[in-house]
Amino acid sequence: EDASQQACGMLFLEFWSEDMERGFPLPKGCHFRSYDGTEKRRELEIVFEPKSGLRKNTLYQIVFNAHIKDVLEDVTYNLLQDTFMQLIPMDDVTNRPYEAIERGDVILDPYGRIPKPDSVDLSPEFSQTEGFKILGGYNNLLELQSGDTLAFQMMGGHGQGTMIQAGCRVRIFLWPLTQWQTTSSCTANCIEGGEISFLCDYIRCEAEAVVPGMTLNIIKLTLGELNPTWVGFGQLYNNKKVRIRVGAITMPAGGFFANRLAAEVTDAGITAGRDDLDQYPNYVHSIGDLIWKAPTEGQTIAKVVSVAGGGNTRPYRMEHDNTLYARLILTATLLARDDTGEDCSFTITLPEGYTCKQPPTDAEVNHWAAPVDLPAFDNVYPHGRGTPDDGTPNHGWVASGRLCTFTPQHPYGVIYAGSSMVVKIVADNPDFSLPRSSSSNLWTFNASSRGLCGLDHCFKQGEDRVYNFLSSPDLVYQSNNVVLGRIQKSVIQPSNFHLRGVRDKAQALRVFFQTEQEVPGGGEVRVRAPPGFNFGFPCDASDLEDSYYATSGNPETATLRLPVDRNVATFECATRTASEPGRDMLYQEISVRLRDILLGGRYFGFKVHVDNPEDASVYAADGWRIYTADSDGYLVDGTPQTVPFIDSDGNSWGVYSSNDTGFKVHLGVEPQIGLVVGGKAVLDMRPYAMSGEAVYVTLVMHNVPVGNSGLIRVVLPDTYTWDFSTHPLLFRKSADPKSPSGYASNAPSGITDPFPPCVAADSQATTCSFTAPDDQTIIFSSAYFSTVEVYGFAAPIRIPSSNPAKVSNAIFLEMGYTSSLVDLRRAAASIPLPNVRVLKNADVDYTTSIIGKETGLQFTIQTVTPIPKNGYIQIRGPLGMNFSDDCYLMPATDPAAPPPPDLLCEHRLQPAGPRIRLFVKDGVLEGGFYQFLILAENPKQPVRNYNNGATPCGTDICWLFNTFRVPPNAGPQELDYETSAQGYSVNRQMLEARIPPLTSVQTYATGRDDRPTQQNNVIFAFQLSTEVTQSGIFVFRAPYGFEFLQQCTPGIDTNEATLYGLGNRFPDEFTVWPTGVVIQSCRGAGRDATLNFTVAQGAKLAASSLYVVRIGNFTNPLKTPSPNQWNIELSAGFDGEASEPIEGMPLWAFTQTSLTPVATARDQTLAGEVRTRNPLRFVFRPYNNIPQEGELRAAAPSGFQFAHLASRECDVQLRELPYVELGVNYPGYEWPTDMLVCLADEGDSSKVSVRLRDTRPVQKGLEYELILIAYNARVESTEAADWVLQSYLPGNLPLDESRIFGFVVNNVMEFKYVNSDPSNPGEEVRNGKALLPEFNLRLQFPDVLTAGDKIVIIVPEDFIFTDFAGSCVNFRWVCDETLMVAGEECIGPLSMPPICNKTLQTITFLINDFPPIPQETLISFGLDFINPARTMDLPENSWRCTHYGPSTGTILNRGLRYREESVDANLPIYSSKAFTSWDIIPQMENVLVDIIRPGNLAAGSISAIEIQFKAVNDAEDIAIQFVAPDNFEFGGAKLDPAVPEQELLIPDSGGGLARVRTVVTAGLVTKIVLRNVRLGAEGGQTVVKLTSWTGGMLQNGVWNPGEKKDERLNCGTMCSFTLPGLVDISYEKLQNQYHQNPDLYPVQSRWEAQMGRPAQIQFLFACTQAVKIGHELWIHGKPYQPTMQLFTLAEAPPLSLADDEADDPASRAVQYRIKDVLDKTLKIIADQPLAAYTIYQVVFSVIAPTAQEVEEKGEPITWSLETWAYPYGELPTNTNDGETREF
């Protein structure tokens, strides 16, 4: 109990903790005592605040002084083993004073320096008066700062026995020890010019720690060096002094007040003949200057506790007795050292406007102490709650103004550096709001002390040092507390009051509030509900109905929509569940994220869906709150109390118990919406100000809960009023005789019983008693109701002059509203009211405000009541405006405006100003929103339009709007109540204004970006006609479509050094902006930006000077607006100027854009299947050229992906479309695929880039087609999303950009095909122009097919499936044969066959079936198709099937679809599917391969071949390969030298393959002649394989053929020749006629054959090709003349004697017939086949040629043996090519 912080200051020097957040807990107090009866053994105790002790596993340090010499001299004490001290943490000193938690034994450092024994005389010592002196201070103080050195003077003892010399160690102890943490090395040198009377060459400097392993807080200097004995430092004793400077010291981050250091010198053992010891320390405190250091900024921990932590309990402005908490950890110890009480203190300074309050004086209770259970501590112990206390009744605290000052008890009262405190402050809040972000909302801390200075020696340190409270983002601690603005006008009103039932849906809760302060963009609006309400996760918030935001005259009074992001479909709304500090009940709070500024002082409204409580115990008439918060989540405004249900009642709305009764209330009459109501009872919604009459409103009640109702309250919206001044409340049926006479038509209709509260006291009552506490509320007494009756009443009300906009436009009826028990709150209902008949949303815009200039006035008005024929809209304008009498309506300049109505315009000038009437010529002008433009002339003199609250529009100049009907034979009758719109100031003309052109460097340096929807920066130049010396505003008015950010100040630049971009020279033609004219702010509002500027005294904007300003932070429209004109207006004092319209910049946008997909179905790809690739056709016309290495980029909407490989490569096609220029037709251009690099973005496949490698640019103004492949989104959509197309220069510099309207994603069907090749099972028929013999299509739809539906299949172009008449070829249904009976006919599921359209390439089924065809029915059919010649380019190479529904009669804006007929474009699509067609193998056409004649023809001979064909695709080389017969050889082949552009590619030619490089052009005939070719063996039909290629090249000696283009495989009988076999003649002999009979003619038989005489010839031959029966053998050797005298044909006789003996010549004979001998050719018909490779003998007679015939022949005479097939072909079947020897 006697512990005090004063005692701590007496005992302990320092406390330290490694826990930087909580620090060392500030002791509540300390005390000490002796426990062994002597003064030598003491017990020191530190007492902490409850639950604020030491943390486990945390390192602490305690510094205190102790005298240990006696211990060391105790011979019984073992330095290395014995316990020197014990640390004993205790639990509770009050309740368990002797209960220890743990114990720590302390031993002394065994490596400490050995004290000098009394027996030792010689050892180094400091002078006792000036041994260690700090130098360099001022007025006795040396303030240390980062980077400083420490200088001191050192003086040895008296006499040589105490001298300090080389080998001595000097240690400087850096107090306070726990603050210092220097580095291990430092520098030290003697100071030149000092009093150096001895050698000082070397000092070694290093750092040590007092406690090993802890911070380095000792500077150790070793004097001299050991070499080999100690040298380099003289002997310091008697009056000798040396000055030393120590450098490279790390200063502490914390601080300390005036303090001394200490020094110690030790002996190296020199006196004992040693040089390695460190003993006999001599210790002194410093003299001279005291040192001190201010804490480094940010080291002092000072922060406040947030609301979540239990602080700032009353956060609103003007609130009193707000409880605040400050958490502090000082970095400098405050120790009171004298009795004056003035030497140290610390002060917390609250922000401006606060008042720190002095709590009651109480010696027992410290009202500055934080409670133990403060939520900020989060039940985490110990929590670092320290409480400074001086032990007096005011506990050391003094409150004065916004200062809260604590002074420790004197002397020895202490606040330790590193000790944590939590201080409770009670304060009165400012009268004004202080946002968290305000520079005025600044908490500061100041600590000051004289330290060791006496009152007269030095100044108080720290008085001029102020430290701001700082905190990183934290829910519990922060750098300041918000002072909230007060949302004083707010209501939250439900549409459903009853407890939530099982089937109930979330109700729409309407929220209205008026802000006090502005909230910057990115902030929030929060709504907190009482426990039991459920907003859902996420919450559902949205706008109210449009009527709530309507403008009636002054736009400043309108309720505004929340400034959320309007580019997304829903509000960004989040729900969180939390509890209030100190309360267990959970509540829900929503936050709606804002995009733009939430204006201050304005009304806002929105709705949010909420589920009412289910529990009947929940009443919840309290606990609704509304807050606004900034982008960091810090609150700005709030409702101090619960948000009221109605203005006249401070309570919130509560739930009622009528969830199961079906209680309903509705209006008994319909609102009047037209002029003729047919005698029905209507609610006339004309305002009272217009009609002068109150109207009756009837409420009819059904299913009223039975029993006592409790008090009944009926409340009107705040702009309505009850009017019982002349009309009674009606509560009986009109037929009831007790009803007031004259009100039969107003009595409630449909009720079955009088309204019970009116007859509860008297059943015969004719009047009803009730109370009316205000104009909007009536209260009925309680009464009993029956569920079976229908009740109601009619009451007179006055219709207001505008629709309610700050409360719900509904009547509220509550039964039992005063009860807090839900069961007694019987029922309640919200009864919507119709809109008031008042004109609204009137607006007047203009194209120029220059005096006397023609201007286009754009009028906007919204009417309610239809205007009949001859009725009119009347517009009255200000005096001075001039219109043509024959005015007419033109389209508004706003591109979003509807077309102008067809009205007749009439102008008349009235005394008060112009009057325009717009007459309805025919029919009726329905109520609605209208915009139109009328040309006018501005007044001739300047006119200022100042704010004026007395006018209906809020400014001096108003335009008035009315609507009238003109009944026959009657005057005009007003239809809707009038409204007004603000006019505009009329200004003098500026001398000049324009947008200066920029260089490309300036464009990018200034952030100029003219692409659509991009944020832009534009430089404007203007020249004033008069000088401006007063502050004022500039207004920059952009064309429609541009939009400024609300906070556009950061985008303003007038600085000549940066306006044109850093490093760009300011142009000489412009005047530098004057320094005294400063643009203070920029506020954007749609297409207008208002710049507020100030003009300093003596400064001005000079007349006739051309100034420039850069304005940014605005976004471009989607396309270049028309008109594209800007305006600048200046208003300063009473003067104003305006520019002529400035021609704006055309947007860098693609034009004439379109996107056409092939597939529009959602992506539904099952596992393992290939995803459906959707070719997309982008068409665009660029505004800028795209050069080589430039890029096109595309971005898909959410859910779509671009198809790509794992390497990110994607497919792309780019074409320049054909065009005509100056009458010349240009064919366009297609980029080669290798000249385009298509890559999907890394990590985002919804984006793709296409880099142009070709030197050919994409040229501005031309039309292009870009084909990309995408995967559709996996979900259907109802609206088409935009795709983005961009272009870039090399270096990522942007060019054009456009958003391209996409397409709606529909459901997906099944659409497959079968294309089997019966000759090659498992393969498809893919050859060009081939018939598909087994092709069929299979369809299945997810929807029922009903009469009127249509199925359209789009077939790729060039497929043939119709006959010459255009009919389908061989249509057939395809059935599953396994399910059919043999012989059963296949009948399809549809009743009608398809319609084929040759022109459109479509197959259409018109559905006319009843009953409907069920969903998923398989529809399979076949047609005869013929493949196209080649694979078509995308997107043509796609099949698509679409299921259309019947026309809805509306225009469907679902985007383009490839090859969709216009008649189908507005049909609803139920489902569709597309697939890419198979690749066609193009077949070369008109192929002919032939052997060249004359020339060798026989198999195996050397000959020449000609190949010709017509190509389908362009190519670069042809591969010619003879498949049969074998052994064709092209190794020695040569090309025809007559065609030099052809080249035989030797590396890939040889054997049966030849590759020829030549130009192959699609559609043209290519001819190749190959000579020196060895023909194949044996002969027979040749089979040739021809292929054409592009991109082939030689790589590492191997030919890489590249890409195949066309082919013709198996070119045989139809296109290639039959190679004649070889007639191989093995024996030949010419004999005269006598050789056959040598016996008869012994002499003559020895003669040779004679010229001109008969002879005979014999050949032995064999054929490589068999000769069939009927083939012919032709023999000729011209000029020999065969005769038919002799001819034999037989197999050759055997060669061996054995065979010869068995030979039967008759059996070898071959049957034949001699056909003829013509042209000296003998032709024989074989009647018996000649086998291949069998040797035959032929002998025949001839007449040898004469000498003259031989001479005429002129060349050797050889014989030709050929066989021919009949009918004759072009080539023989065998031949010897005339290869015989000459006889």
Tab-separated table of N, CA and C in Angstrom, residues 734-825:
chain	number	residue	atom	x	y	z
A	734	SER	N	-71.592	5.389	-48.133
A	734	SER	CA	-72.344	6.517	-48.689
A	734	SER	C	-73.843	6.317	-48.517
A	735	ALA	N	-74.313	5.072	-48.472
A	735	ALA	CA	-75.745	4.810	-48.324
A	735	ALA	C	-76.210	4.925	-46.883
A	736	ASP	N	-75.279	5.020	-45.962
A	736	ASP	CA	-75.642	5.126	-44.541
A	736	ASP	C	-76.284	6.474	-44.295
A	737	PRO	N	-77.517	6.489	-43.746
A	737	PRO	CA	-78.198	7.784	-43.513
A	737	PRO	C	-77.459	8.685	-42.538
A	738	LYS	N	-76.556	8.105	-41.736
A	738	LYS	CA	-75.823	8.922	-40.776
A	738	LYS	C	-74.615	9.600	-41.400
A	739	SER	N	-74.308	9.288	-42.671
A	739	SER	CA	-73.200	9.956	-43.345
A	739	SER	C	-73.562	11.409	-43.583
A	740	PRO	N	-72.584	12.302	-43.547
A	740	PRO	CA	-72.864	13.730	-43.794
A	740	PRO	C	-73.436	13.915	-45.185
A	741	SER	N	-74.427	14.745	-45.290
A	741	SER	CA	-75.033	15.003	-46.590
A	741	SER	C	-74.071	15.788	-47.465
A	742	GLY	N	-74.161	15.536	-48.773
A	742	GLY	CA	-73.311	16.247	-49.726
A	742	GLY	C	-71.972	15.587	-49.963
A	743	TYR	N	-71.689	14.487	-49.272
A	743	TYR	CA	-70.378	13.832	-49.425
A	743	TYR	C	-70.519	12.402	-49.919
A	744	ALA	N	-71.647	12.097	-50.557
A	744	ALA	CA	-71.877	10.712	-50.981
A	744	ALA	C	-70.807	10.233	-51.939
A	745	SER	N	-70.379	11.126	-52.834
A	745	SER	CA	-69.372	10.695	-53.820
A	745	SER	C	-67.998	10.526	-53.206
A	746	ASN	N	-67.790	11.081	-52.022
A	746	ASN	CA	-66.476	10.976	-51.376
A	746	ASN	C	-66.414	9.890	-50.316
A	747	ALA	N	-67.580	9.338	-49.940
A	747	ALA	CA	-67.602	8.323	-48.889
A	747	ALA	C	-66.819	7.104	-49.332
A	748	PRO	N	-66.195	6.402	-48.380
A	748	PRO	CA	-65.423	5.215	-48.757
A	748	PRO	C	-66.314	4.143	-49.355
A	749	SER	N	-65.902	3.620	-50.503
A	749	SER	CA	-66.677	2.585	-51.175
A	749	SER	C	-66.108	1.226	-50.848
A	750	GLY	N	-66.983	0.237	-50.786
A	750	GLY	CA	-66.550	-1.135	-50.552
A	750	GLY	C	-66.443	-1.528	-49.105
A	751	ILE	N	-66.658	-0.619	-48.144
A	751	ILE	CA	-66.545	-0.999	-46.734
A	751	ILE	C	-67.856	-1.651	-46.287
A	752	THR	N	-67.744	-2.502	-45.300
A	752	THR	CA	-68.924	-3.226	-44.807
A	752	THR	C	-69.370	-2.770	-43.433
A	753	ASP	N	-68.540	-1.969	-42.762
A	753	ASP	CA	-68.892	-1.547	-41.408
A	753	ASP	C	-68.201	-0.211	-41.132
A	754	PRO	N	-68.813	0.642	-40.301
A	754	PRO	CA	-68.162	1.917	-39.980
A	754	PRO	C	-66.806	1.693	-39.330
A	755	PHE	N	-65.950	2.675	-39.480
A	755	PHE	CA	-64.597	2.601	-38.920
A	755	PHE	C	-64.712	2.569	-37.392
A	756	PRO	N	-64.313	1.470	-36.718
A	756	PRO	CA	-64.605	1.277	-35.283
A	756	PRO	C	-64.186	2.419	-34.374
A	757	PRO	N	-62.987	3.037	-34.523
A	757	PRO	CA	-62.648	4.102	-33.564
A	757	PRO	C	-63.649	5.267	-33.566
A	758	CYS	N	-64.326	5.453	-34.708
A	758	CYS	CA	-65.257	6.582	-34.793
A	758	CYS	C	-66.590	6.289	-34.113
A	759	VAL	N	-66.904	5.004	-33.923
A	759	VAL	CA	-68.203	4.642	-33.320
A	759	VAL	C	-68.017	3.867	-32.039
A	760	ALA	N	-66.779	3.805	-31.520
A	760	ALA	CA	-66.550	3.033	-30.299
A	760	ALA	C	-67.314	3.615	-29.132
A	761	ALA	N	-67.391	4.938	-29.033
A	761	ALA	CA	-68.101	5.571	-27.924
A	761	ALA	C	-69.581	5.740	-28.213
A	762	ASP	N	-69.926	5.889	-29.489
A	762	ASP	CA	-71.333	6.134	-29.859
A	762	ASP	C	-71.557	5.521	-31.232
A	763	SER	N	-72.324	4.416	-31.268
A	763	SER	CA	-72.559	3.739	-32.529
A	763	SER	C	-73.357	4.567	-33.509
A	764	GLN	N	-74.024	5.611	-33.000
A	764	GLN	CA	-74.833	6.452	-33.880
A	764	GLN	C	-74.090	7.726	-34.284
A	765	ALA	N	-72.819	7.807	-33.956
A	765	ALA	CA	-72.073	9.048	-34.193
A	765	ALA	C	-72.047	9.401	-35.677
A	766	THR	N	-72.153	10.697	-35.928
A	766	THR	CA	-72.072	11.180	-37.309
A	766	THR	C	-70.733	11.846	-37.597
A	767	THR	N	-70.012	12.145	-36.542
A	767	THR	CA	-68.660	12.685	-36.706
A	767	THR	C	-67.683	11.803	-35.949
A	768	CYS	N	-66.455	11.907	-36.327
A	768	CYS	CA	-65.411	11.043	-35.749
A	768	CYS	C	-64.455	11.888	-34.934
A	769	SER	N	-64.147	11.396	-33.753
A	769	SER	CA	-63.179	12.082	-32.900
A	769	SER	C	-61.790	11.485	-33.111
A	770	PHE	N	-60.809	12.345	-33.245
A	770	PHE	CA	-59.418	11.935	-33.377
A	770	PHE	C	-58.548	13.116	-33.011
A	771	THR	N	-57.272	12.905	-32.882
A	771	THR	CA	-56.341	13.999	-32.595
A	771	THR	C	-55.404	14.164	-33.776
A	772	ALA	N	-54.954	15.378	-33.954
A	772	ALA	CA	-54.024	15.689	-35.049
A	772	ALA	C	-52.856	16.468	-34.470
A	773	PRO	N	-51.810	15.783	-33.996
A	773	PRO	CA	-50.676	16.479	-33.378
A	773	PRO	C	-49.912	17.367	-34.347
A	774	ASP	N	-50.012	17.084	-35.645
A	774	ASP	CA	-49.381	17.948	-36.633
A	774	ASP	C	-50.153	17.804	-37.929
A	775	ASP	N	-49.707	18.542	-38.952
A	775	ASP	CA	-50.472	18.591	-40.204
A	775	ASP	C	-50.459	17.269	-40.964
A	776	GLN	N	-49.523	16.379	-40.651
A	776	GLN	CA	-49.419	15.127	-41.405
A	776	GLN	C	-49.955	13.920	-40.634
A	777	THR	N	-50.296	14.064	-39.383
A	777	THR	CA	-50.622	12.919	-38.530
A	777	THR	C	-52.014	13.054	-37.943
A	778	ILE	N	-52.776	11.970	-37.983
A	778	ILE	CA	-54.012	11.863	-37.204
A	778	ILE	C	-53.934	10.576	-36.407
A	779	ILE	N	-54.478	10.620	-35.172
A	779	ILE	CA	-54.410	9.479	-34.256
A	779	ILE	C	-55.819	9.152	-33.797
A	780	PHE	N	-56.177	7.900	-33.973
A	780	PHE	CA	-57.477	7.405	-33.529
A	780	PHE	C	-57.299	6.618	-32.233
A	781	SER	N	-58.340	6.645	-31.412
A	781	SER	CA	-58.315	5.864	-30.184
A	781	SER	C	-58.433	4.390	-30.525
A	782	SER	N	-58.116	3.552	-29.557
A	782	SER	CA	-58.183	2.106	-29.782
A	782	SER	C	-59.626	1.663	-29.918
A	783	ALA	N	-59.809	0.561	-30.644
A	783	ALA	CA	-61.149	0.023	-30.857
A	783	ALA	C	-61.015	-1.443	-31.217
A	784	TYR	N	-62.151	-2.137	-31.204
A	784	TYR	CA	-62.172	-3.554	-31.542
A	784	TYR	C	-62.570	-3.724	-32.999
A	785	PHE	N	-61.860	-4.622	-33.681
A	785	PHE	CA	-62.077	-4.883	-35.102
A	785	PHE	C	-62.445	-6.346	-35.289
A	786	SER	N	-63.109	-6.616	-36.404
A	786	SER	CA	-63.447	-7.984	-36.783
A	786	SER	C	-62.725	-8.313	-38.083
A	787	THR	N	-62.208	-9.522	-38.163
A	787	THR	CA	-61.457	-9.913	-39.352
A	787	THR	C	-62.350	-10.001	-40.577
A	788	VAL	N	-63.614	-10.302	-40.397
A	788	VAL	CA	-64.490	-10.553	-41.547
A	788	VAL	C	-65.005	-9.268	-42.167
A	789	GLU	N	-64.887	-8.151	-41.494
A	789	GLU	CA	-65.408	-6.894	-42.017
A	789	GLU	C	-64.338	-6.172	-42.830
A	790	VAL	N	-64.835	-5.315	-43.723
A	790	VAL	CA	-63.959	-4.420	-44.469
A	790	VAL	C	-64.189	-3.023	-43.935
A	791	TYR	N	-63.098	-2.396	-43.474
A	791	TYR	CA	-63.208	-1.086	-42.867
A	791	TYR	C	-62.518	-0.046	-43.750
A	792	GLY	N	-62.810	1.192	-43.421
A	792	GLY	CA	-62.123	2.240	-44.150
A	792	GLY	C	-62.629	3.605	-43.757
A	793	PHE	N	-61.962	4.620	-44.241
A	793	PHE	CA	-62.418	6.002	-44.047
A	793	PHE	C	-61.863	6.840	-45.177
A	794	ALA	N	-62.492	8.002	-45.356
A	794	ALA	CA	-62.024	8.977	-46.341
A	794	ALA	C	-61.753	10.274	-45.620
A	795	ALA	N	-60.617	10.884	-45.933
A	795	ALA	CA	-60.228	12.114	-45.253
A	795	ALA	C	-59.708	13.108	-46.275
A	796	PRO	N	-59.973	14.411	-46.059
A	796	PRO	CA	-59.530	15.425	-47.019
A	796	PRO	C	-58.039	15.746	-46.838
A	797	ILE	N	-57.331	15.839	-47.943
A	797	ILE	CA	-55.906	16.205	-47.908
A	797	ILE	C	-55.653	17.285	-48.944
A	798	ARG	N	-54.572	18.012	-48.704
A	798	ARG	CA	-54.115	18.991	-49.690
A	798	ARG	C	-52.924	18.394	-50.440
A	799	ILE	N	-53.046	18.364	-51.766
A	799	ILE	CA	-51.973	17.830	-52.611
A	799	ILE	C	-50.852	18.849	-52.676
A	800	PRO	N	-49.617	18.441	-52.450
A	800	PRO	CA	-48.502	19.407	-52.473
A	800	PRO	C	-48.144	19.814	-53.896
A	801	SER	N	-47.266	20.791	-53.979
A	801	SER	CA	-46.823	21.303	-55.281
A	801	SER	C	-45.671	20.505	-55.867
A	802	SER	N	-45.235	19.448	-55.198
A	802	SER	CA	-44.178	18.588	-55.729
A	802	SER	C	-44.320	17.217	-55.088
A	803	ASN	N	-43.748	16.245	-55.748
A	803	ASN	CA	-43.763	14.899	-55.184
A	803	ASN	C	-42.877	14.834	-53.947
A	804	PRO	N	-43.268	14.041	-52.956
A	804	PRO	CA	-42.351	13.846	-51.827
A	804	PRO	C	-41.029	13.283	-52.324
A	805	ALA	N	-39.952	13.873	-51.850
A	805	ALA	CA	-38.632	13.430	-52.285
A	805	ALA	C	-37.717	13.118	-51.115
A	806	LYS	N	-38.145	13.446	-49.895
A	806	LYS	CA	-37.305	13.249	-48.724
A	806	LYS	C	-37.928	12.258	-47.750
A	807	VAL	N	-39.087	11.741	-48.110
A	807	VAL	CA	-39.741	10.654	-47.392
A	807	VAL	C	-40.433	9.790	-48.433
A	808	SER	N	-40.943	8.646	-48.008
A	808	SER	CA	-41.653	7.768	-48.925
A	808	SER	C	-42.928	8.437	-49.406
A	809	ASN	N	-43.243	8.240	-50.665
A	809	ASN	CA	-44.494	8.758	-51.219
A	809	ASN	C	-45.596	7.750	-50.905
A	810	ALA	N	-45.915	7.671	-49.626
A	810	ALA	CA	-46.878	6.673	-49.153
A	810	ALA	C	-47.514	7.153	-47.869
A	811	ILE	N	-48.715	6.637	-47.599
A	811	ILE	CA	-49.402	6.854	-46.329
A	811	ILE	C	-49.097	5.657	-45.437
A	812	PHE	N	-48.787	5.907	-44.189
A	812	PHE	CA	-48.518	4.846	-43.233
A	812	PHE	C	-49.676	4.751	-42.246
A	813	LEU	N	-50.169	3.558	-42.030
A	813	LEU	CA	-51.226	3.298	-41.055
A	813	LEU	C	-50.703	2.263	-40.078
A	814	GLU	N	-50.764	2.592	-38.767
A	814	GLU	CA	-50.244	1.703	-37.733
A	814	GLU	C	-51.302	1.507	-36.652
A	815	MET	N	-51.449	0.281	-36.219
A	815	MET	CA	-52.406	-0.067	-35.175
A	815	MET	C	-51.630	-0.609	-33.983
A	816	GLY	N	-51.690	0.149	-32.865
A	816	GLY	CA	-50.925	-0.227	-31.686
A	816	GLY	C	-49.527	0.293	-31.717
A	817	TYR	N	-49.333	1.441	-32.305
A	817	TYR	CA	-47.976	1.942	-32.548
A	817	TYR	C	-47.244	2.355	-31.288
A	818	THR	N	-47.994	2.610	-30.174
A	818	THR	CA	-47.319	3.073	-28.957
A	818	THR	C	-46.803	1.935	-28.099
A	819	SER	N	-47.200	0.716	-28.407
A	819	SER	CA	-46.795	-0.404	-27.565
A	819	SER	C	-45.379	-0.841	-27.916
A	820	SER	N	-44.642	-1.293	-26.894
A	820	SER	CA	-43.306	-1.845	-27.121
A	820	SER	C	-43.324	-3.356	-27.193
A	821	LEU	N	-44.523	-3.948	-27.033
A	821	LEU	CA	-44.668	-5.389	-27.159
A	821	LEU	C	-45.171	-5.713	-28.554
A	822	VAL	N	-44.440	-6.573	-29.267
A	822	VAL	CA	-44.795	-6.849	-30.651
A	822	VAL	C	-46.198	-7.433	-30.753
A	823	ASP	N	-46.591	-8.265	-29.774
A	823	ASP	CA	-47.919	-8.883	-29.838
A	823	ASP	C	-49.025	-7.853	-29.770
A	824	LEU	N	-48.768	-6.711	-29.131
A	824	LEU	CA	-49.784	-5.666	-29.032
A	824	LEU	C	-49.677	-4.648	-30.159
A	825	ARG	N	-48.650	-4.796	-30.954
A	825	ARG	CA	-48.543	-3.967	-32.165
A	825	ARG	C	-49.231	-4.775	-33.260
